[in-house]
Amino acid sequence: MAKLCIGIDLGGTFIKFGLLDGQRNPGRTFPLPTPVDRGAEGVIEQMVQGAEKLIRDEGIPRDQVMGVGIGSPGPINLSDGIIISMPNIPGMDDCPLRDRVSAGLNLPAVLENDANAAAYGEYVCGAGGNSGDMVLLTLGTGIGSGIILDGKILHGSHEIGGELGHMIVAPGGELCGCGQRGCLERHSSATYMAQYAARLIREEGRPSSLREVLDRKGGIDAADVNAARRAGDALAVEVWDRAVHYLAVACVNICRIFDPERIVLAGGLTKAGDDLMDPLREHFRQMHWTLSAPKTELLLSSLGNDAGVIGAAGVAWSAFGGR
Amino acid sequence: MAKLCIGIDLGGTFIKFGLLDGQRNPGRTFPLPTPVDRGAEGVIEQMVQGAEKLIRDEGIPRDQVMGVGIGSPGPINLSDGIIISMPNIPGMDDCPLRDRVSAGLNLPAVLENDANAAAYGEYVCGAGGNSGDMVLLTLGTGIGSGIILDGKILHGSHEIGGELGHMIVAPGGELCGCGQRGCLERHSSATYMAQYAARLIREEGRPSSLREVLDRKGGIDAADVNAARRAGDALAVEVWDRAVHYLAVACVNICRIFDPERIVLAGGLTKAGDDLMDPLREHFRQMHWTLSAPKTELLLSSLGNDAGVIGAAGVAWSAFGGR
């Protein structure tokens, strides 16, 4: 039996478990709730027990497990495997999560940023096709990213690289939570796009069919904006187009910088499918230089929410002797 | 005697020659004129004769030369060592320059983009300090760039990556020669900064002490803008600040993307020294996120015009068995 690796994807609501076999094929994945109210100790216990359950349920001989990869929200000290801060789980700040999970399972472990893990998952088993350079953008509450060059995750000299959501695409634009103005995340994430629509309606009194949704639900999301856009609402058309425009600026810049084989899009906003991809490809084509035709493909994620846990297993595979 | 490598830097006016010894220390460099009027054949002959002269003058035993690195303006087919197009030298389009020079010298040769070669030179022997990731921006007529990650030049999946001068920093901004709007090059290169000042004076009738220079010389350059700025000319202050602002946007983005140890600035505009670096560092600091203090250093090139030829030798050193 070929050796395999376990992946654990730590999220604020669920912890996901999965594995990659020796041929780097992903197996079944399953979630357990994140016991946030039990703090860091409870969360670590859940991570260990979930991994033990996976080993047991799949009938894996323990000596066949090469190691465990953990994907976690940042900021992280990657070299030392330490969570720097995690506001939503009490006691997790400065936690040596990698070594705690490793000790609990008696297996080698590696810690990776969740967006990087998802990118690696898409690269190895998903839309990245396991060849050529790839950039992943996850369009959700914020915009996360992972950059795979020559099959390796780009971390930067101080482990704070690969933050494409905080590229400035609109100098002097809206103030981002990071302290910069005009970040991609602030103009094109699912959450901020919907917030922008709500602001135009509430603060600037712009007419829109979304006003009724806003009054009824107390808020709107990107799916509401897209539904209104499809029904011809002018404000929704404008807001959607603005978010896609800045996303296309980022994609053109990614081509000029990395010239990757593929840019893969994931996260909540990609539920819109072609309603996102068609206008994105059109903006991209129009904005792209004319020196050569676009060579980079823009693609939807193929692993969806499993990218993170599969990628975490892949990171372990790569760290502990695979390939 | 340790093995060494020869570098040739092909420019529109001069061809430069130099070498790196076995400890990767740069030796003497010298230029020969580029015989543009003799076309590709004459230029290749000059490249071969210059390298032979270097070998002869330095008294290098031929079997001690590992190979030759050639830095050339793009676009280039790097894998095949072929110049795709070079408008200012007749007959150079589609020329297999690498193999022609290699045959002429009976030595292995490698071809690299000139900005990448300069970046590699700064990395190995200059401001890059031969450790950590480094990004070079050359601020001249246009803006060239080279990106060194893990000691290697980033080329991209289709050999058109690392073109940071064509990052869009001002969406919807001025039309660049590449067909995009708002490229960094179009807003912050020495040439375009001066052109912008001239346009404000001539087309918009803006008052400035530069009008007299413009009338007298028929044009102005970045040094004129800086001189007027230092003398307190309001338009020159505005134009200089605008170019530096967009350059700072690019530097912040380079941090978010690559998180390099160093960003090194070279080219004509850097003759301004602290007049460029002081306001650049100030804009950079103000625009940079507040999640962590800036960790990337902004530095002036230390090799100046020799970076390209030394880097070309370094590329050969790396390609033909050094390290």
XYZ file of C-alpha atoms in Angstrom:
646
model
C 0.000 0.000 0.000
C 1.331 3.387 -0.971
C 1.946 6.003 1.691
C -0.633 8.730 2.224
C -1.149 12.075 3.909
C -3.911 13.583 6.024
C -5.262 17.114 5.590
C -7.006 19.225 8.232
C -8.659 22.493 7.233
C -9.375 24.681 10.257
C -12.273 27.089 9.747
C -14.297 29.262 12.093
C -17.383 27.035 11.838
C -16.108 23.627 10.708
C -12.888 21.655 10.781
C -12.566 19.523 7.661
C -10.657 16.262 7.365
C -9.447 14.437 4.254
C -6.546 12.581 2.717
C -4.404 12.170 -0.358
C -3.254 8.699 -1.302
C 0.182 7.795 -2.618
C -0.854 8.657 -6.164
C -2.022 12.002 -4.842
C -5.674 11.128 -5.413
C -8.022 12.747 -2.918
C -10.226 10.537 -0.754
C -13.474 11.222 1.078
C -13.644 14.390 3.217
C -15.846 15.118 6.234
C -16.426 18.050 8.623
C -16.706 18.319 12.395
C -17.925 21.472 14.135
C -15.265 23.887 15.405
C -15.813 24.002 19.195
C -14.983 27.691 19.421
C -16.518 27.921 22.917
C -13.989 25.375 24.183
C -11.096 27.565 23.063
C -7.748 26.483 21.648
C -7.571 23.304 23.768
C -10.973 22.080 22.596
C -10.220 22.942 18.980
C -6.888 21.096 19.040
C -8.581 18.073 20.656
C -11.225 18.106 17.909
C -8.492 18.275 15.238
C -6.717 15.266 16.744
C -9.897 13.234 17.243
C -11.126 13.984 13.724
C -7.847 12.800 12.232
C -7.946 9.646 14.388
C -11.517 9.009 13.203
C -10.395 9.341 9.566
C -7.547 6.861 10.099
C -9.936 4.469 11.855
C -12.870 4.819 9.428
C -10.672 4.346 6.383
C -8.831 1.426 7.958
C -5.419 2.978 7.333
C -2.416 1.261 8.920
C -0.823 3.969 11.018
C 2.657 3.422 9.614
C 1.294 4.262 6.178
C 0.566 7.874 7.165
C 3.474 10.092 6.093
C 2.177 13.130 7.950
C -0.511 15.719 8.523
C -0.994 19.062 6.792
C -2.963 21.780 8.581
C -4.532 24.693 6.725
C -5.405 27.624 8.968
C -6.458 31.250 8.614
C -3.513 33.647 9.039
C -1.430 35.354 10.222
C 0.886 32.426 10.839
C 4.554 31.954 11.620
C 4.998 29.216 9.049
C 8.587 28.217 9.796
C 7.766 27.596 13.448
C 4.209 26.361 12.881
C 2.710 28.950 15.225
C -0.612 30.813 14.946
C 0.199 34.498 15.443
C -3.372 35.578 16.039
C -6.872 34.165 15.573
C -9.439 36.535 17.082
C -12.406 34.127 16.892
C -10.862 31.266 18.913
C -9.912 32.162 22.516
C -6.410 31.079 23.495
C -5.249 30.480 19.953
C -2.948 33.519 19.727
C 0.717 32.424 19.748
C -0.383 28.775 19.830
C 2.209 26.279 18.481
C -0.591 24.547 16.568
C 1.673 22.455 14.359
C 3.544 20.861 17.263
C 0.398 20.421 19.373
C -1.406 18.507 16.601
C 1.770 16.576 15.795
C 2.141 15.514 19.439
C -1.552 14.638 19.738
C -1.401 12.352 16.705
C 2.193 11.233 17.080
C 2.729 12.105 13.416
C 4.824 14.770 11.690
C 2.780 17.878 10.889
C 3.126 21.011 8.780
C 1.144 24.256 9.040
C 0.108 26.338 6.038
C -2.052 29.400 5.389
C -5.545 28.248 4.304
C -5.607 30.153 1.011
C -2.183 28.764 0.104
C -3.392 25.262 0.988
C -6.471 25.717 -1.211
C -4.264 26.924 -4.061
C -2.029 23.893 -3.662
C -5.080 21.610 -3.645
C -6.377 23.119 -6.892
C -2.883 22.878 -8.339
C -2.312 19.225 -7.495
C -5.818 17.754 -7.885
C -8.033 20.441 -9.398
C -8.217 23.182 -12.000
C -4.439 23.726 -11.878
C -3.824 20.473 -13.732
C -0.642 19.825 -11.727
C 1.540 21.629 -14.269
C 2.490 25.194 -15.125
C 2.320 28.127 -12.741
C -1.043 28.874 -11.120
C -2.607 31.682 -9.113
C -5.737 31.136 -7.000
C -8.046 33.947 -5.919
C -10.778 33.136 -3.387
C -13.573 35.665 -3.603
C -15.478 35.555 -0.334
C -15.710 37.869 2.646
C -12.266 39.068 1.691
C -10.033 37.978 -1.161
C -7.432 35.344 -0.342
C -4.816 34.078 -2.742
C -2.190 31.450 -3.275
C 0.588 31.475 -5.842
C 2.158 28.252 -7.120
C 5.432 28.669 -9.038
C 7.400 25.636 -10.199
C 5.094 23.495 -8.062
C 5.893 25.425 -4.874
C 3.865 27.880 -2.793
C 5.226 31.447 -2.809
C 5.616 32.694 0.773
C 7.946 35.659 0.468
C 11.056 36.582 2.420
C 9.102 37.409 5.608
C 6.191 34.982 5.069
C 3.758 37.777 4.207
C 3.832 37.446 0.398
C 1.087 36.162 -1.857
C -1.535 38.584 -0.515
C -3.071 39.496 -3.854
C -6.291 40.643 -2.171
C -4.248 43.560 -0.881
C -2.833 44.653 -4.197
C -3.790 48.281 -4.670
C -5.971 48.353 -7.796
C -7.617 51.713 -7.119
C -5.041 54.140 -5.673
C -6.745 56.527 -3.279
C -9.832 54.271 -3.279
C -11.760 52.880 -0.340
C -9.998 52.296 2.975
C -9.368 48.595 3.596
C -9.204 46.929 7.007
C -5.474 46.439 6.406
C -4.888 50.191 6.450
C -4.288 50.591 2.716
C -6.587 52.378 0.277
C -7.919 50.766 -2.877
C -7.134 47.098 -2.161
C -8.583 44.548 -4.578
C -10.438 42.932 -1.662
C -12.189 46.178 -0.855
C -13.497 46.542 -4.399
C -14.171 43.011 -5.632
C -14.915 40.636 -2.750
C -18.446 39.235 -2.455
C -19.008 40.984 0.874
C -17.699 44.398 -0.087
C -19.508 44.371 -3.425
C -22.817 43.875 -1.592
C -21.890 46.499 1.014
C -21.155 48.963 -1.753
C -24.589 48.385 -3.305
C -26.239 48.838 0.098
C -24.342 52.064 0.630
C -25.371 53.530 -2.708
C -28.998 52.764 -1.874
C -29.031 53.843 1.766
C -26.583 56.721 1.829
C -26.896 58.096 -1.674
C -30.593 57.289 -2.101
C -29.998 55.548 -5.433
C -33.103 53.790 -6.766
C -32.867 49.990 -7.026
C -34.994 46.889 -6.699
C -32.455 45.847 -4.032
C -33.941 48.404 -1.609
C -36.865 46.092 -0.903
C -34.473 43.151 -0.237
C -32.342 45.369 1.974
C -35.357 46.504 4.022
C -36.739 42.987 4.307
C -33.502 41.139 5.182
C -31.578 43.994 6.803
C -28.692 43.380 4.408
C -27.893 42.066 0.932
C -25.278 39.679 -0.396
C -23.541 39.204 -3.730
C -26.184 36.674 -4.829
C -28.878 39.338 -4.309
C -26.867 41.787 -6.418
C -26.507 39.218 -9.180
C -30.219 38.332 -9.086
C -31.129 42.018 -9.402
C -28.556 42.432 -12.172
C -30.072 39.543 -14.115
C -33.489 41.175 -13.735
C -32.059 44.353 -15.295
C -31.650 46.533 -12.191
C -29.358 49.389 -13.298
C -27.636 49.874 -9.949
C -26.955 46.142 -9.626
C -25.521 46.101 -13.153
C -23.222 48.984 -12.249
C -22.069 47.485 -8.947
C -21.424 44.018 -10.410
C -19.541 45.537 -13.324
C -17.375 47.654 -11.027
C -16.339 44.634 -8.951
C -15.604 42.609 -12.094
C -13.654 45.527 -13.573
C -11.231 45.659 -10.644
C -10.975 41.885 -10.599
C -9.968 42.052 -14.267
C -7.330 44.689 -13.440
C -5.921 42.217 -10.915
C -5.977 39.377 -13.460
C -4.151 41.480 -16.067
C -1.578 42.438 -13.435
C -1.147 38.791 -12.446
C -0.350 38.042 -16.109
C 2.204 40.871 -16.323
C 3.810 39.781 -13.047
C 3.669 35.974 -13.092
C 2.514 35.051 -16.597
C 0.910 31.907 -15.106
C -0.664 29.085 -17.046
C -3.914 29.538 -15.129
C -5.726 31.914 -12.798
C -8.262 29.898 -10.785
C -11.190 31.600 -9.063
C -12.886 30.168 -5.997
C -15.082 31.281 -3.096
C -18.643 32.493 -2.658
C -18.715 34.879 -5.604
C -17.919 32.052 -8.015
C -21.301 30.475 -7.288
C -22.456 32.961 -9.958
C -20.572 30.812 -12.507
C -20.742 32.284 -16.009
C -22.432 35.413 -14.648
C -19.022 36.132 -13.155
C -16.715 34.503 -15.687
C -18.249 35.868 -18.908
C -17.974 39.566 -17.994
C -14.618 38.929 -16.278
C -13.144 37.384 -19.410
C -14.546 40.262 -21.473
C -13.076 42.965 -19.198
C -9.799 41.019 -19.093
C -9.625 40.762 -22.884
C -10.351 44.465 -23.335
C -7.812 45.580 -20.742
C -5.018 43.130 -21.649
C -2.037 44.407 -23.626
C -2.031 43.975 -27.409
C 1.644 42.880 -27.643
C 0.479 39.260 -27.533
C -2.879 37.548 -27.166
C -3.806 36.480 -23.627
C -2.112 33.160 -22.857
C -3.282 32.714 -19.280
C -6.562 30.848 -18.786
C -9.149 32.151 -16.315
C -10.927 29.168 -14.749
C -13.359 28.300 -11.987
C -12.121 26.164 -9.099
C -12.947 22.495 -9.598
C -12.574 21.292 -5.986
C -14.791 23.956 -4.425
C -14.812 23.844 -0.621
C -12.628 20.729 -0.549
C -9.622 22.533 -2.047
C -8.340 23.591 1.374
C -8.374 20.182 3.038
C -7.028 18.368 -0.027
C -4.348 21.025 -0.406
C -3.396 20.710 3.267
C -2.834 16.984 2.686
C -0.850 17.892 -0.438
C 1.372 20.259 1.532
C 2.142 17.378 3.923
C 2.754 15.082 0.965
C 5.272 17.550 -0.414
C 6.867 18.247 3.002
C 7.246 14.636 4.100
C 8.825 12.888 1.213
C 6.251 12.606 -1.531
C 7.279 13.242 -5.160
C 42.569 28.881 -11.737
C 38.875 28.916 -11.050
C 36.478 28.832 -13.981
C 34.837 32.057 -15.125
C 32.046 33.379 -17.326
C 31.778 36.151 -19.884
C 28.893 38.598 -20.082
C 27.755 40.556 -23.148
C 25.151 43.300 -22.784
C 23.636 44.250 -26.130
C 22.314 47.804 -26.250
C 21.189 50.074 -29.071
C 24.291 52.295 -28.798
C 26.935 50.166 -27.084
C 27.710 46.503 -26.562
C 29.295 45.944 -23.174
C 31.673 43.152 -22.210
C 32.661 41.859 -18.801
C 33.273 38.755 -16.739
C 32.630 37.049 -13.443
C 35.394 34.986 -11.925
C 34.952 31.657 -10.151
C 34.138 33.408 -6.881
C 31.516 35.398 -8.759
C 33.512 38.608 -8.447
C 33.044 40.990 -11.348
C 36.076 42.036 -13.387
C 36.722 45.031 -15.621
C 34.023 45.903 -18.182
C 34.370 47.795 -21.475
C 32.041 48.958 -24.267
C 32.268 48.779 -28.047
C 29.910 50.704 -30.317
C 26.872 48.795 -31.641
C 27.336 48.837 -35.450
C 23.624 49.201 -36.128
C 24.281 50.248 -39.741
C 25.944 46.864 -40.407
C 22.799 45.006 -39.329
C 22.556 41.715 -37.454
C 25.697 40.256 -39.094
C 27.855 43.212 -38.094
C 26.437 43.265 -34.573
C 27.068 39.545 -34.050
C 30.613 39.951 -35.381
C 31.197 42.805 -32.933
C 29.868 40.680 -30.058
C 32.238 37.831 -30.937
C 35.243 40.101 -31.457
C 34.600 41.973 -28.212
C 34.474 38.731 -26.247
C 37.677 37.520 -27.956
C 39.332 40.808 -27.051
C 38.276 40.380 -23.409
C 39.697 36.846 -23.301
C 42.926 38.068 -24.928
C 43.325 41.264 -22.872
C 42.712 39.466 -19.591
C 44.993 36.573 -20.562
C 42.338 33.987 -19.829
C 43.106 30.383 -20.859
C 40.225 29.483 -23.159
C 39.442 26.238 -21.338
C 38.773 28.278 -18.196
C 35.740 29.967 -19.769
C 32.568 28.117 -18.734
C 30.342 30.033 -21.113
C 28.892 33.306 -22.311
C 25.741 35.071 -21.121
C 24.052 37.533 -23.457
C 21.654 40.194 -22.199
C 19.437 41.636 -24.891
C 16.359 43.847 -25.156
C 13.178 41.782 -25.620
C 10.974 40.230 -26.811
C 13.009 37.046 -26.780
C 12.302 33.348 -27.121
C 14.472 32.409 -24.169
C 14.295 28.617 -24.398
C 15.482 28.677 -28.015
C 17.763 31.697 -27.620
C 16.085 33.605 -30.444
C 15.442 37.352 -30.749
C 11.753 37.718 -31.673
C 12.001 41.330 -32.771
C 14.452 44.222 -32.451
C 13.245 47.184 -34.541
C 16.483 49.214 -34.289
C 18.839 46.553 -35.728
C 18.015 45.461 -39.311
C 17.965 41.695 -39.793
C 17.797 40.894 -36.092
C 14.152 39.756 -36.079
C 13.939 35.959 -35.583
C 17.740 35.812 -35.259
C 19.094 32.765 -33.334
C 21.456 35.109 -31.478
C 22.445 32.614 -28.783
C 23.589 29.952 -31.238
C 25.282 32.454 -33.566
C 27.387 33.916 -30.753
C 28.061 30.449 -29.371
C 29.293 29.246 -32.781
C 31.380 32.382 -33.301
C 33.168 31.922 -29.972
C 33.047 28.142 -29.841
C 31.684 28.440 -26.304
C 28.313 27.572 -24.773
C 26.005 30.595 -24.618
C 22.733 31.564 -22.949
C 20.384 34.416 -23.852
C 18.486 36.473 -21.284
C 16.291 39.575 -21.288
C 18.437 42.622 -20.411
C 16.338 43.757 -17.427
C 16.409 40.231 -16.001
C 20.177 40.107 -16.505
C 20.570 43.452 -14.708
C 18.407 42.165 -11.837
C 20.540 39.055 -11.593
C 23.707 41.179 -11.593
C 22.407 43.324 -8.726
C 21.316 40.181 -6.911
C 24.631 38.360 -7.189
C 27.135 41.223 -6.939
C 25.222 44.362 -6.036
C 22.443 45.791 -3.884
C 20.676 42.404 -3.709
C 23.320 41.042 -1.359
C 23.083 37.575 -2.939
C 20.390 36.471 -0.481
C 16.650 36.848 -0.029
C 14.196 37.607 -2.810
C 14.782 40.758 -4.849
C 12.888 42.848 -7.379
C 14.664 45.304 -9.685
C 12.914 48.219 -11.392
C 14.861 50.150 -14.048
C 13.401 53.612 -14.466
C 14.494 54.878 -17.860
C 12.707 55.440 -21.144
C 10.320 52.752 -20.035
C 10.295 50.690 -16.850
C 11.949 47.291 -17.019
C 12.022 44.785 -14.215
C 13.540 41.556 -13.057
C 12.332 39.322 -10.242
C 14.701 37.002 -8.383
C 13.014 34.347 -6.229
C 15.066 31.692 -4.456
C 18.064 32.867 -6.502
C 16.315 32.293 -9.826
C 14.911 34.681 -12.421
C 11.107 34.547 -12.764
C 10.185 34.084 -16.430
C 6.579 32.881 -16.317
C 4.871 29.992 -18.060
C 5.074 31.638 -21.504
C 8.267 33.653 -20.914
C 6.371 36.950 -20.710
C 6.283 37.318 -16.918
C 8.182 39.800 -14.782
C 6.938 42.841 -16.708
C 6.250 45.040 -13.713
C 6.445 48.190 -15.853
C 3.161 47.032 -17.325
C 1.309 46.517 -14.079
C -1.820 48.656 -14.217
C -1.452 51.162 -11.374
C -3.978 53.696 -12.689
C -6.977 51.853 -14.193
C -8.417 53.882 -17.050
C -5.258 56.034 -17.046
C -3.006 56.967 -19.937
C -2.716 54.669 -22.941
C 0.596 52.804 -22.959
C 2.452 51.632 -26.054
C 1.598 48.073 -25.038
C -2.105 48.712 -25.552
C -3.058 48.824 -21.870
C -4.211 51.888 -19.960
C -2.575 53.051 -16.750
C 0.672 51.053 -16.852
C 3.315 51.934 -14.260
C 5.754 52.727 -17.093
C 3.379 55.301 -18.521
C 3.124 57.148 -15.219
C 6.537 56.818 -13.565
C 9.303 56.341 -16.134
C 11.839 59.149 -16.593
C 10.728 59.757 -20.158
C 6.994 59.792 -19.564
C 7.286 61.952 -16.461
C 9.056 64.608 -18.526
C 6.563 64.210 -21.377
C 3.715 64.726 -18.943
C 5.256 67.965 -17.678
C 5.734 69.175 -21.259
C 2.118 68.349 -22.056
C 0.764 70.272 -19.078
C 2.791 73.305 -20.161
C 2.170 73.157 -23.905
C -1.351 71.789 -24.128
C -2.887 73.038 -20.925
C -0.947 76.278 -20.746
C 0.159 75.644 -17.161
C 2.723 78.184 -15.901
C 6.174 76.770 -15.085
C 9.816 77.707 -15.175
C 10.202 74.635 -17.403
C 8.548 76.489 -20.293
C 11.767 78.373 -20.968
C 13.775 75.109 -20.966
C 11.216 73.522 -23.230
C 11.377 76.403 -25.704
C 15.153 76.526 -25.613
C 15.895 72.790 -25.904
C 12.736 71.671 -27.714
C 12.094 69.102 -24.972
C 12.703 68.411 -21.284
C 13.930 65.397 -19.386
C 13.465 64.098 -15.851
C 16.605 65.913 -14.670
C 15.070 69.212 -15.841
C 11.893 68.420 -13.915
C 13.892 67.654 -10.791
C 15.984 70.825 -11.134
C 12.810 72.926 -11.444
C 11.280 71.046 -8.505
C 14.292 71.799 -6.341
C 13.956 75.471 -7.299
C 10.348 75.389 -6.068
C 8.473 75.242 -9.390
C 4.927 74.165 -8.466
C 4.225 72.239 -11.658
C 7.523 70.358 -11.371
C 6.715 69.500 -7.750
C 3.330 68.156 -8.832
C 4.678 66.112 -11.749
C 7.545 64.614 -9.742
C 5.200 63.741 -6.898
C 2.726 62.063 -9.247
C 5.422 59.828 -10.750
C 6.736 58.934 -7.298
C 3.192 58.254 -6.056
C 2.549 55.622 -8.723
C 6.004 54.159 -8.195
C 5.136 53.789 -4.506
C 1.867 52.047 -5.438
C 3.960 49.585 -7.437
C 6.380 49.085 -4.528
C 3.526 48.415 -2.075
C 2.031 45.947 -4.549
C 5.405 44.228 -4.961
C 5.454 43.767 -1.158
C 1.933 42.326 -1.097
C 2.743 40.004 -4.011
C 6.361 38.919 -3.427
C 7.272 40.204 0.028
C 10.894 40.490 -1.144
C 13.890 41.332 1.007
C 14.742 44.227 -1.291
C 13.361 46.372 -4.100
C 16.294 47.805 -6.048
C 15.858 50.845 -8.276
C 18.085 51.545 -11.264
C 18.075 53.532 -14.504
C 18.178 57.203 -15.463
C 15.680 58.450 -12.898
C 17.818 57.140 -10.029
C 20.506 59.720 -10.873
C 18.299 61.950 -8.707
C 19.413 59.864 -5.716
C 17.739 60.986 -2.497
C 15.522 63.380 -4.443
C 13.844 60.207 -5.674
C 14.334 57.890 -2.705
C 13.252 60.219 0.120
C 9.783 61.017 -1.278
C 9.439 57.440 -2.551
C 10.060 56.004 0.895
C 7.631 58.534 2.383
C 4.827 57.695 -0.100
C 5.561 54.004 0.401
C 5.350 54.284 4.169
C 2.086 56.213 4.026
C 0.457 53.829 1.584
C 1.723 50.562 3.109
C -0.665 48.468 5.166
C -0.642 48.859 8.959
C -0.873 45.112 9.709
C 2.905 45.016 10.014
C 5.677 47.554 9.537
C 7.341 47.570 6.122
C 9.956 44.816 5.997
C 11.125 45.253 2.422
C 14.026 47.662 1.866
C 13.932 50.147 -1.008
C 17.477 50.632 -2.321
C 19.382 52.233 -5.154
C 21.264 50.001 -7.563
C 24.914 49.662 -6.637
C 26.279 48.413 -9.985
C 24.709 51.131 -12.128
C 25.182 50.588 -15.844
C 27.366 47.530 -15.271
C 24.516 45.503 -13.739
C 23.432 44.151 -17.140
C 26.811 42.869 -18.297
C 27.739 41.444 -14.895
C 24.321 39.836 -14.631
C 24.672 38.340 -18.108
C 27.901 36.697 -16.962
C 26.075 35.558 -13.812
C 23.311 33.973 -15.881
C 25.978 32.002 -17.750
C 27.634 31.094 -14.460
C 24.337 29.709 -13.204
C 23.484 27.970 -16.517
C 26.882 26.305 -17.058
C 27.693 24.677 -13.795
C 28.506 27.387 -11.287
C 27.264 27.239 -7.670
